[in-house]
PDB file of C-alpha atoms and ligand atoms in Angstrom:
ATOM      1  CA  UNK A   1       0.000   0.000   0.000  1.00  0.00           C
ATOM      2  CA  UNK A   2       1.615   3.172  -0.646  1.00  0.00           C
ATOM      3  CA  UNK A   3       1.961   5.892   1.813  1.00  0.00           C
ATOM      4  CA  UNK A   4      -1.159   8.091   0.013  1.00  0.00           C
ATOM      5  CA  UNK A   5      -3.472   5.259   0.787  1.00  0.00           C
ATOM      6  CA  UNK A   6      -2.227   4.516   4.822  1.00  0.00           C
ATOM      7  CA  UNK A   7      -3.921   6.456   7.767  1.00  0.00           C
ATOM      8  CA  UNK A   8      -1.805   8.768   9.568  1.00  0.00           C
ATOM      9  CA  UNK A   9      -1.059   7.462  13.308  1.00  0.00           C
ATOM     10  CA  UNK A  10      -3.439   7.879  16.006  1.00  0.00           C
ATOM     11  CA  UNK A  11      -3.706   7.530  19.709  1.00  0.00           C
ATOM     12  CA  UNK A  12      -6.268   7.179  22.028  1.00  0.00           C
ATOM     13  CA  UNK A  13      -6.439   8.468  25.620  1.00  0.00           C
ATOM     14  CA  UNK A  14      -9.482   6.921  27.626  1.00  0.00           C
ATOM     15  CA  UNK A  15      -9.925   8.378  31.272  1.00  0.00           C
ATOM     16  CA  UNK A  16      -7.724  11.214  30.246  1.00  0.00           C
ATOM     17  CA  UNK A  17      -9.011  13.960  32.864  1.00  0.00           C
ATOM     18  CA  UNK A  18     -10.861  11.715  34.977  1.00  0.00           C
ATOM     19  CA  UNK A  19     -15.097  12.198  36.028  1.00  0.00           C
ATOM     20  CA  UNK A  20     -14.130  15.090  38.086  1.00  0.00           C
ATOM     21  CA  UNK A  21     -12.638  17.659  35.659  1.00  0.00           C
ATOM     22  CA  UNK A  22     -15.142  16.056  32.945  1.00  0.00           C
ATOM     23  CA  UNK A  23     -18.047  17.490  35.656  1.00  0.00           C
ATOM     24  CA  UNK A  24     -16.491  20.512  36.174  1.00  0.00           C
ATOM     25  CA  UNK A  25     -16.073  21.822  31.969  1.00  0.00           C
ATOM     26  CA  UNK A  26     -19.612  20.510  31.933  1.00  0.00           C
ATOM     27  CA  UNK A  27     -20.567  23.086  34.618  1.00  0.00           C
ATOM     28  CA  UNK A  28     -18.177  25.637  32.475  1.00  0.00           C
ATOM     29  CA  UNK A  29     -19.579  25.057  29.095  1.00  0.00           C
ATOM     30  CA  UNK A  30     -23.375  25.573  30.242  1.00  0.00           C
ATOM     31  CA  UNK A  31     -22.306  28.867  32.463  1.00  0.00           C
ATOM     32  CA  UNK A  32     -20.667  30.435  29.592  1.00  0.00           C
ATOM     33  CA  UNK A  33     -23.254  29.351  26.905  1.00  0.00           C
ATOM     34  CA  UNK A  34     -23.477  33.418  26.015  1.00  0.00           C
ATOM     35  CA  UNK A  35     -19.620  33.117  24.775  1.00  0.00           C
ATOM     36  CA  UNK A  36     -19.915  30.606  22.419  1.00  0.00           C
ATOM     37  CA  UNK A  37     -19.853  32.182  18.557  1.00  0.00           C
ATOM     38  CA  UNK A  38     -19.923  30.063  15.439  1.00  0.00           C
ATOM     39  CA  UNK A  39     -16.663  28.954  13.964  1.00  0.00           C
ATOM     40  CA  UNK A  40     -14.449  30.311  11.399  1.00  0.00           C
ATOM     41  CA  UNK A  41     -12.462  28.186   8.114  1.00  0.00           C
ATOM     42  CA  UNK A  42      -9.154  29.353   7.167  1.00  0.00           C
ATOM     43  CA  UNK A  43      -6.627  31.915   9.659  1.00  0.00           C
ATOM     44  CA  UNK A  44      -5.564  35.530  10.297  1.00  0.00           C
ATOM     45  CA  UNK A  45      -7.384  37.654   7.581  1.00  0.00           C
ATOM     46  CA  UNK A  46      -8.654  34.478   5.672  1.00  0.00           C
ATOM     47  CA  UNK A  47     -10.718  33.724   8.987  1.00  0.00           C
ATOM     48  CA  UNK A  48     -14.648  33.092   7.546  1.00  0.00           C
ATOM     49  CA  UNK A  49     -17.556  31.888   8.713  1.00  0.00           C
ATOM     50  CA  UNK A  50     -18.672  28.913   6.218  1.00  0.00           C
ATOM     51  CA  UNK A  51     -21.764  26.920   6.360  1.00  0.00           C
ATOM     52  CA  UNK A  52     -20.821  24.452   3.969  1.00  0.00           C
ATOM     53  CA  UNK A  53     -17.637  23.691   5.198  1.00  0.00           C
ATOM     54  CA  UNK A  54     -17.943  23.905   9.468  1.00  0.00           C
ATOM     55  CA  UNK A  55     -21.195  24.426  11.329  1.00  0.00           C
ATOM     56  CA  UNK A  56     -20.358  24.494  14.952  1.00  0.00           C
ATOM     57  CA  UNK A  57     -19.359  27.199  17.895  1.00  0.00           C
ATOM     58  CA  UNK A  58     -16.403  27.719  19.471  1.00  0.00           C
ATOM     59  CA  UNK A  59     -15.336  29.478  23.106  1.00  0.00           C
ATOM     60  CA  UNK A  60     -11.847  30.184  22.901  1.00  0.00           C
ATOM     61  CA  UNK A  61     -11.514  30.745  26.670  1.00  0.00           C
ATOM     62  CA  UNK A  62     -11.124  27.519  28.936  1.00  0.00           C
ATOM     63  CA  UNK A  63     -12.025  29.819  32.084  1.00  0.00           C
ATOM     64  CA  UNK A  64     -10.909  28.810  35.706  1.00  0.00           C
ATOM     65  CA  UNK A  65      -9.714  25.714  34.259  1.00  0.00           C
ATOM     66  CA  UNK A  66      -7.411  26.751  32.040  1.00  0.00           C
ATOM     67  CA  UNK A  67      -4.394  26.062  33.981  1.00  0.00           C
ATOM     68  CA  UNK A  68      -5.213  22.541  35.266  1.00  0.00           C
ATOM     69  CA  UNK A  69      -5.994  21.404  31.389  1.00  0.00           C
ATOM     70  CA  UNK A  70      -2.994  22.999  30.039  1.00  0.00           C
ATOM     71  CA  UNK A  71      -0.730  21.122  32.528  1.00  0.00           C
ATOM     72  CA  UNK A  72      -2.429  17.894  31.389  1.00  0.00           C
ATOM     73  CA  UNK A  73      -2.389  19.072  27.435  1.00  0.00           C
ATOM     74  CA  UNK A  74       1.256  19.906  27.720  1.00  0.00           C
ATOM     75  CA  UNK A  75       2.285  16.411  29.571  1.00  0.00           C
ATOM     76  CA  UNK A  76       1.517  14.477  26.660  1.00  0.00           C
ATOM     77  CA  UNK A  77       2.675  15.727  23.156  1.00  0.00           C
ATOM     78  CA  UNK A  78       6.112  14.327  24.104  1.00  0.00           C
ATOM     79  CA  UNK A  79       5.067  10.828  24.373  1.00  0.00           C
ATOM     80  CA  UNK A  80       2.935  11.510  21.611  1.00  0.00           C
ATOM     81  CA  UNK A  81       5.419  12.436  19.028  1.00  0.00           C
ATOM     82  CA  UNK A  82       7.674   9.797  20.254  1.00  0.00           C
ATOM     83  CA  UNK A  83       5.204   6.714  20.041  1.00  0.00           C
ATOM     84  CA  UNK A  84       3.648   8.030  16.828  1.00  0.00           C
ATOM     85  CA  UNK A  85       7.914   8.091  15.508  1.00  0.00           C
ATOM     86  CA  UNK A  86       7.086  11.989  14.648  1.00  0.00           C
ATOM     87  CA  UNK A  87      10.064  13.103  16.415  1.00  0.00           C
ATOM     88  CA  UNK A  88      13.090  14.738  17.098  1.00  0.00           C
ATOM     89  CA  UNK A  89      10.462  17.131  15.981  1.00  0.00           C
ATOM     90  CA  UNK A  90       9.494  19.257  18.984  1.00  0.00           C
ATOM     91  CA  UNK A  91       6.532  20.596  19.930  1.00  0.00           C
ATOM     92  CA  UNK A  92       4.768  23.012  21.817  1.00  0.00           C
ATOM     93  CA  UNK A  93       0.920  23.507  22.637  1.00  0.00           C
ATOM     94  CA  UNK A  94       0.027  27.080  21.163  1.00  0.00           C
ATOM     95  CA  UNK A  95      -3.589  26.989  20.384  1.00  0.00           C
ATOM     96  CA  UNK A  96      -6.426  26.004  22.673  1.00  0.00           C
ATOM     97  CA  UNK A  97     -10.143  26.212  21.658  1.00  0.00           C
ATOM     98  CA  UNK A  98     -13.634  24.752  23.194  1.00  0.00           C
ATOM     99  CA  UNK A  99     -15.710  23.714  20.128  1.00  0.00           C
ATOM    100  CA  UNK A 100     -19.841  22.364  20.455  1.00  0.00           C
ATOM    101  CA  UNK A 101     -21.111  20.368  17.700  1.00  0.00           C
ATOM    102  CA  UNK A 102     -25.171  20.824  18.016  1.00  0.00           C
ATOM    103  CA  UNK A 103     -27.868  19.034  15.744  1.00  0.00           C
ATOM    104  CA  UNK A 104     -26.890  18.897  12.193  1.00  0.00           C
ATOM    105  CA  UNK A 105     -23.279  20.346  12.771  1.00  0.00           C
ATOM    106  CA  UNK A 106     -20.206  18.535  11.350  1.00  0.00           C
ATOM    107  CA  UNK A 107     -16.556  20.064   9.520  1.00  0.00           C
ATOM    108  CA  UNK A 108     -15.817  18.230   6.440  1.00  0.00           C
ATOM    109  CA  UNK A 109     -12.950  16.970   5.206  1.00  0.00           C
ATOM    110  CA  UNK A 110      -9.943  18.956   5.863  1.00  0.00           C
ATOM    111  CA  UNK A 111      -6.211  19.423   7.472  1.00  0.00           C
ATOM    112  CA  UNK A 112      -5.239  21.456  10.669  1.00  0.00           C
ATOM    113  CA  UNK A 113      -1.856  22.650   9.783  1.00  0.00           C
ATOM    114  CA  UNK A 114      -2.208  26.453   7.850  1.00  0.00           C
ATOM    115  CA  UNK A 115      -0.128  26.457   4.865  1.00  0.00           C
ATOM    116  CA  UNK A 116      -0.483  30.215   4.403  1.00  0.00           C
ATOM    117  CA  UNK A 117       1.169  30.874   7.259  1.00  0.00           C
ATOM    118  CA  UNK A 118       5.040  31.607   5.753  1.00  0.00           C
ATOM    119  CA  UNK A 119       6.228  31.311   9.452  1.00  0.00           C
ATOM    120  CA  UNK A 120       7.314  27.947  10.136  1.00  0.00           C
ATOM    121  CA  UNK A 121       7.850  28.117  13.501  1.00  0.00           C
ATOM    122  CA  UNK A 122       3.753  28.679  13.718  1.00  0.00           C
ATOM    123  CA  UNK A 123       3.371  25.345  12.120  1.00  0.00           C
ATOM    124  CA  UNK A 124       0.857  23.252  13.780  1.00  0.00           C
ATOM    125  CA  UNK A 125       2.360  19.493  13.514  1.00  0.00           C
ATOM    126  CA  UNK A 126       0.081  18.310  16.287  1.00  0.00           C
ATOM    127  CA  UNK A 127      -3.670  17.871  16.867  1.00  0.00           C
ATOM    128  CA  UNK A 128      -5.761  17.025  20.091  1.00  0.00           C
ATOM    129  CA  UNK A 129      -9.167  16.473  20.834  1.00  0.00           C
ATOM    130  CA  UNK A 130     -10.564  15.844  24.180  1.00  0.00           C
ATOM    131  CA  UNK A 131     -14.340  14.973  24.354  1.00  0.00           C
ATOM    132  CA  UNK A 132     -16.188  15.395  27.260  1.00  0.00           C
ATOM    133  CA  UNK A 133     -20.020  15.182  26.616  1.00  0.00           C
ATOM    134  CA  UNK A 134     -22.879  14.316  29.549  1.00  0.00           C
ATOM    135  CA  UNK A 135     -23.752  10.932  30.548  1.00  0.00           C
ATOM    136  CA  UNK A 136     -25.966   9.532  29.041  1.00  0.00           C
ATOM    137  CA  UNK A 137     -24.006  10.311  25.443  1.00  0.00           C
ATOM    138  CA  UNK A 138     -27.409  12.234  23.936  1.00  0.00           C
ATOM    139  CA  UNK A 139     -26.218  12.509  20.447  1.00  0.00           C
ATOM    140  CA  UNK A 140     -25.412   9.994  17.740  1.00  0.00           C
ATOM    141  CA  UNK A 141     -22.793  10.649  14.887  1.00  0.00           C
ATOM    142  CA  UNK A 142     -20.039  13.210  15.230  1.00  0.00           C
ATOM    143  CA  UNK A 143     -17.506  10.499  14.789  1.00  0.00           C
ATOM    144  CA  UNK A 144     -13.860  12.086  13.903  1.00  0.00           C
ATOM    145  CA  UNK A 145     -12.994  10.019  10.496  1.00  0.00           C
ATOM    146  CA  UNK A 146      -9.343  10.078   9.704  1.00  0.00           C
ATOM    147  CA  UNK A 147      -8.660  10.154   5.959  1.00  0.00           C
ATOM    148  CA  UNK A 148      -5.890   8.761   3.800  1.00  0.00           C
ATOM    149  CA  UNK A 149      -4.116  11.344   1.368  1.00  0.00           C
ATOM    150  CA  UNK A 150      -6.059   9.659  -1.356  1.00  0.00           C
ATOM    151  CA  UNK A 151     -10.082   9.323  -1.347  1.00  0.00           C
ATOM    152  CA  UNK A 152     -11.694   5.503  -0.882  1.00  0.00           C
ATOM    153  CA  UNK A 153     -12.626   5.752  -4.971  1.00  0.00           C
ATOM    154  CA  UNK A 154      -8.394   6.208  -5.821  1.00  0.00           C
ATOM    155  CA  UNK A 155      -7.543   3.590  -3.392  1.00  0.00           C
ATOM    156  CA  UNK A 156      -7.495   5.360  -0.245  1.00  0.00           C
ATOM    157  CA  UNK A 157      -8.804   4.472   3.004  1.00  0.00           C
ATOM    158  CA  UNK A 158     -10.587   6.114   6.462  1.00  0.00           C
ATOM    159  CA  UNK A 159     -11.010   5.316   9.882  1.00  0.00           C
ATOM    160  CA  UNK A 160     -14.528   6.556  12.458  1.00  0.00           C
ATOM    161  CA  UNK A 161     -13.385   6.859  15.675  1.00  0.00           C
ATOM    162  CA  UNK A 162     -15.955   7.571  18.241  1.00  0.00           C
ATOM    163  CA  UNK A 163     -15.695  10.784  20.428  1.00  0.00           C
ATOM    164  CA  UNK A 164     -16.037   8.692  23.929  1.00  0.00           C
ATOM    165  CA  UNK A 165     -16.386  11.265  27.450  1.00  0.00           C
ATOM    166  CA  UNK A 166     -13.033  11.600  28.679  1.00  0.00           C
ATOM    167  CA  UNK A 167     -10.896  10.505  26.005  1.00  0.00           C
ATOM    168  CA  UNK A 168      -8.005  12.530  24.145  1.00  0.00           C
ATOM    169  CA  UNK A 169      -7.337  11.853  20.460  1.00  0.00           C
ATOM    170  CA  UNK A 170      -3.906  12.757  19.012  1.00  0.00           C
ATOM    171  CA  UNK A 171      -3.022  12.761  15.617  1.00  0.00           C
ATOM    172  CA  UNK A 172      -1.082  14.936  12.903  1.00  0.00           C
ATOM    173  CA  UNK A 173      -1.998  17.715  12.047  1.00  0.00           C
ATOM    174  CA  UNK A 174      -1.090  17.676   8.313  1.00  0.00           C
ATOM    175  CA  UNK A 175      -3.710  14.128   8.369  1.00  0.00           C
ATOM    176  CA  UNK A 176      -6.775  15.209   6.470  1.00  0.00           C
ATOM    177  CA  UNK A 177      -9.605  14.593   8.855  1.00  0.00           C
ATOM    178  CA  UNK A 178     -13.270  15.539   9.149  1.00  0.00           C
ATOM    179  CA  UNK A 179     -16.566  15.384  12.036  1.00  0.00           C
ATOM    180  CA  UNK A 180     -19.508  13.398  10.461  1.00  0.00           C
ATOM    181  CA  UNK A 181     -22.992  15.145  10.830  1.00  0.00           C
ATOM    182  CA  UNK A 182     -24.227  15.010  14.684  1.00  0.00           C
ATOM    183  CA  UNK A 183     -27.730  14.548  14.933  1.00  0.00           C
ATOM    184  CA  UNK A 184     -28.535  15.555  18.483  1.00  0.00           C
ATOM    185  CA  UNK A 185     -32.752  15.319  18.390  1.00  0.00           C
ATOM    186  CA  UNK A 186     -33.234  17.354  22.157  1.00  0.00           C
ATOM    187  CA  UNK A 187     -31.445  20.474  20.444  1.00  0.00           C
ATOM    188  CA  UNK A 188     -30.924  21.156  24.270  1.00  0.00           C
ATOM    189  CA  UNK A 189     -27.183  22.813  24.640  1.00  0.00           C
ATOM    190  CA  UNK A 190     -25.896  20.288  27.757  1.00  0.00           C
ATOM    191  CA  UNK A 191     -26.605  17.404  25.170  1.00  0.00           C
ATOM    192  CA  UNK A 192     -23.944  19.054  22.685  1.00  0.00           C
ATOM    193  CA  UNK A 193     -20.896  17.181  21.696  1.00  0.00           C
ATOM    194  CA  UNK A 194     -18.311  19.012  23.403  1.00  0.00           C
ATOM    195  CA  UNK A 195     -14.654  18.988  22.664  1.00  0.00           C
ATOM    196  CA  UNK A 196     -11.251  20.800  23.186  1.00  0.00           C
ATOM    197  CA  UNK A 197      -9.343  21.116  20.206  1.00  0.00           C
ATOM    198  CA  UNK A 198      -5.149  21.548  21.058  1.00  0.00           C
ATOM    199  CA  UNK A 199      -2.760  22.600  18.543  1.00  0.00           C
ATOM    200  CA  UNK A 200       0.949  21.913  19.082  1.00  0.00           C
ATOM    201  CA  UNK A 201       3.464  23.712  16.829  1.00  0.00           C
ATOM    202  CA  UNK A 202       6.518  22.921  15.982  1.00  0.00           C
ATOM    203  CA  UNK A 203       9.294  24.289  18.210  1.00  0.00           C
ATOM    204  CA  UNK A 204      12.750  22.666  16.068  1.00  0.00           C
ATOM    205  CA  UNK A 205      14.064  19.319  15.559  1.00  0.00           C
TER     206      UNK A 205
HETATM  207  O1  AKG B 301     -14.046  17.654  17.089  1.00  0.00           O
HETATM  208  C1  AKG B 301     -13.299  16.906  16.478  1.00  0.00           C
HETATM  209  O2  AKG B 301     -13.357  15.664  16.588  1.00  0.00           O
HETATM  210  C2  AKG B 301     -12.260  17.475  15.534  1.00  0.00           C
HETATM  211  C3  AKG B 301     -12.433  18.938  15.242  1.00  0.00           C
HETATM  212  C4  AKG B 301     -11.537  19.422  14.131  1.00  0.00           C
HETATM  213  O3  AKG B 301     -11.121  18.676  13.277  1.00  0.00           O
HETATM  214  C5  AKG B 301     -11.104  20.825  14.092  1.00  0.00           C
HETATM  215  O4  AKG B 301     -11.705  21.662  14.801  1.00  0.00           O
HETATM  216  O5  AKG B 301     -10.153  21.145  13.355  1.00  0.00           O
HETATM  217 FE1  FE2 B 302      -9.396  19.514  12.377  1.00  0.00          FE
END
């Protein structure tokens, strides 16, 4: 198989944060449900709004516990790299966003790491995604399917991976991923798919 028809690594984190911290972004999310705003395709002055592309809001604040995630966040891009054989690459975690997937929302198919960006040292080489929805799960869909380089119809392969509560994804950035549709039938906002997205760039090798 050649390397435009492979997955990029993954890894899976279950019981990442643990039921407490899970409870507590819960509490966050629904207190700051006036912050959210809908999400944006492409960076700096590219940034757009685009229905057809990403339906979704985002908070980009992680509030009082900002510093207790970030510890976590930070602990594991080393090990990461490493076990995924991405290194002597080295990373840093740069960008950290809270993102809500309600009915009907989904991002199609596309990469994290900015190309217009001329500044390499902005690069993000990293992606990960913690998901912490309420129990009972009251959604279905909003699986995270990791693409090949090359579509199923040239050869190419993909991968669902469910968004479980308290689990951290990791993958590369430059893997071309996408959210399937969520269909979330209670509309109610505590039944969202929650998720914090983490962005690592690359520091040097
Ligand atoms: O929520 C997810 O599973 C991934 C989100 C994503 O791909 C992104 O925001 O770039
Ligand atoms: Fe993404």
């Amino acid at each position: 198989m050649s390397v435009f028809q492979k997955l990029a690594p993954y890894r899976i984190i279950r019981g990442f944060l643990g039921e407490e911290l899970v409870e507590q972004l819960l509490a966050y999310v629904q207190d700051s449900q006036d912050g959210f705003e809908p999400t944006r395709v492409g960076s700096g002055e590219n940034a757009r709004m685009d229905p057809e592309i990403r339906t979704s809001v985002v908070l980009p604040r992680l509030g009082p516990l900002k510093k207790a995630l970030i510890s976590r966040f930070d602990a594991v891009s080393d090990w990461a790299m490493e076990d995924m054989k991405l290194s002597p690459l080295s990373v840093k975690l740069q960008e950290v966003e809270l993102v809500a997937h309600g009915d009907g929302a989904f991002y199609s198919r596309h990469i994290d790491t900015q190309m217009q960006n001329p500044d390499s040292s902005r690069l993000r080489v990293l992606t990960a995604v913690y998901y912490f929805h309420a129990s009972p799960k009251r959604f279905s869909g909003g699986e995270l399917r990791l693409h090949s380089f090359l579509l199923p119809e040239h050869g190419g392969h993909y991968q669902d991976i469910e968004p479980e509560r308290d689990m951290l994804l990791l993958f590369p950035s430059w893997a071309p991923h996408e959210v399937r549709p969520i269909s979330c039938p209670s509309g109610a906002f505590a039944d969202h798919r929650f998720a914090i997205n983490c962005w690592y760039h690359a520091t040097g090798a």
